[in-house]
Amino acid sequence: MLAVLTEIRPVTRRDTLYTFECPDIARTARPGQFVEVRLTDGCEPFLRRPISIFDADGARTFSLLVRTAGRGTAAMTGWSAGTEVDVLGPLGNGFSWGPEDRDCVLAAGGIGLAPLAFLAKRLLDEGKQVRLLFSPERDAELLQALPFRERIGIVFSENRGALPAVLTSILRHGVDAVFSCGPEGFLETVAAYAAEYHTPCQLSVERRMACGIGICLGCAIAVRTEQGVTYRKVCGDGPVFRAEEVVFGEEP
Ligand SMILES: Cc1cc2nc3c(=O)[nH]c(=O)nc-3n(C[C@H](O)[C@H](O)[C@H](O)COP(=O)(O)OP(=O)(O)OC[C@H]3O[C@@H](n4cnc5c(N)ncnc54)[C@H](O)[C@@H]3O)c2cc1C
Ligand code: FES
């Protein structure tokens, strides 16, 4: 479907916030879901790029927070207000939570903040306590993208080395749920500490995606089941998985 870009706002030197008018996505998007974005009208880059929904107002607009990583995301920075962009979505399963999840910790590694921002907004709307663990601290400028940052507790982890101590300091007091998104090593550490403190934990994982809709099998991830290790599609079965399911370091 076509989404009309209404605002493009640089947040940091390499991160940009794109807001689109597109009621179909704005009305139905859930935190943790993503869209597949077509980048140009031409052939290059050919494949759409998966981008998490950073915010949606439930009526008309949704937004994406995008880090310029390569050719595709660089092409996006050339867009301007009024550009019509072809997007597929909302895709994927999204995060889940319930009334028992009162005290929630959201652990973001860098641009992994994007899907957690939408989740934080929904949790705050439901009166939950929300704390954001953000790493690395030098990326803190990115938090300027959060309109509600005064309403959440923010704890920084200076770098990956400091993460275990920060997680311990938070989780040992008891937390109802952890939700995380970030680089694989970051997620692995979050999952390990959540397991140690018996805290339910959901992870939004990334894989390179070709189709985004379950056809190409390019986005497989190894997961543990009662029958042993098997593979799931990040685009359709994920991108959110229970932390204990994810087998780290195993690519098909
Ligand atoms: C479900 C999902 C949600 C995502 N949400 C966001 C988001 O909200 N904001 C955002 O900035 N990015 C997000 N990404 C990552 C984003 O899709 C990639 O950064 C983007 O595809 C890179 O495209 P490119 O053409 O700019 O870079 P490319 O030229 O394709 O690649 C540039 C570099 O990025 C690496 N890369 C590309 N795709 C991925 C990927 N999927 N995972 C890890 N590394 C990758 C490549 O290995 C290469 O080093 C998400 C990815 C997934 C799978
Ligand atoms: S991206 Fe094609 S099956 Fe998941």
Tab-separated table of N, CA and C in Angstrom, residues 164 168 171-172 189-199:
chain	number	residue	atom	x	y	z
A	164	PRO	N	26.192	-6.746	32.134
A	164	PRO	CA	25.832	-7.722	33.176
A	164	PRO	C	25.573	-7.064	34.536
A	168	THR	N	21.997	-7.033	36.428
A	168	THR	CA	21.905	-7.607	37.775
A	168	THR	C	21.266	-6.596	38.730
A	171	LEU	N	17.463	-6.545	37.810
A	171	LEU	CA	16.659	-7.771	37.865
A	171	LEU	C	16.635	-8.408	39.255
A	172	ARG	N	17.654	-8.139	40.063
A	172	ARG	CA	17.684	-8.816	41.374
A	172	ARG	C	16.579	-8.317	42.293
A	189	THR	N	23.054	-11.631	26.104
A	189	THR	CA	23.340	-11.277	27.499
A	189	THR	C	22.046	-10.993	28.255
A	190	VAL	N	21.139	-10.246	27.639
A	190	VAL	CA	19.852	-9.944	28.291
A	190	VAL	C	19.116	-11.254	28.600
A	191	ALA	N	19.095	-12.165	27.621
A	191	ALA	CA	18.388	-13.444	27.810
A	191	ALA	C	19.008	-14.242	28.955
A	192	ALA	N	20.332	-14.251	29.017
A	192	ALA	CA	21.008	-15.035	30.059
A	192	ALA	C	20.671	-14.502	31.448
A	193	TYR	N	20.663	-13.183	31.609
A	193	TYR	CA	20.384	-12.610	32.945
A	193	TYR	C	18.900	-12.709	33.295
A	194	ALA	N	18.048	-12.588	32.296
A	194	ALA	CA	16.614	-12.781	32.563
A	194	ALA	C	16.379	-14.213	33.046
A	195	ALA	N	17.062	-15.167	32.413
A	195	ALA	CA	16.909	-16.576	32.828
A	195	ALA	C	17.430	-16.755	34.255
A	196	GLU	N	18.566	-16.145	34.532
A	196	GLU	CA	19.149	-16.302	35.885
A	196	GLU	C	18.193	-15.783	36.959
A	197	TYR	N	17.475	-14.722	36.654
A	197	TYR	CA	16.558	-14.138	37.645
A	197	TYR	C	15.097	-14.563	37.405
A	198	HIS	N	14.928	-15.606	36.582
A	198	HIS	CA	13.594	-16.205	36.340
A	198	HIS	C	12.570	-15.148	35.921
A	199	THR	N	12.997	-14.264	35.054
A	199	THR	CA	12.116	-13.188	34.591
A	199	THR	C	11.671	-13.473	33.156
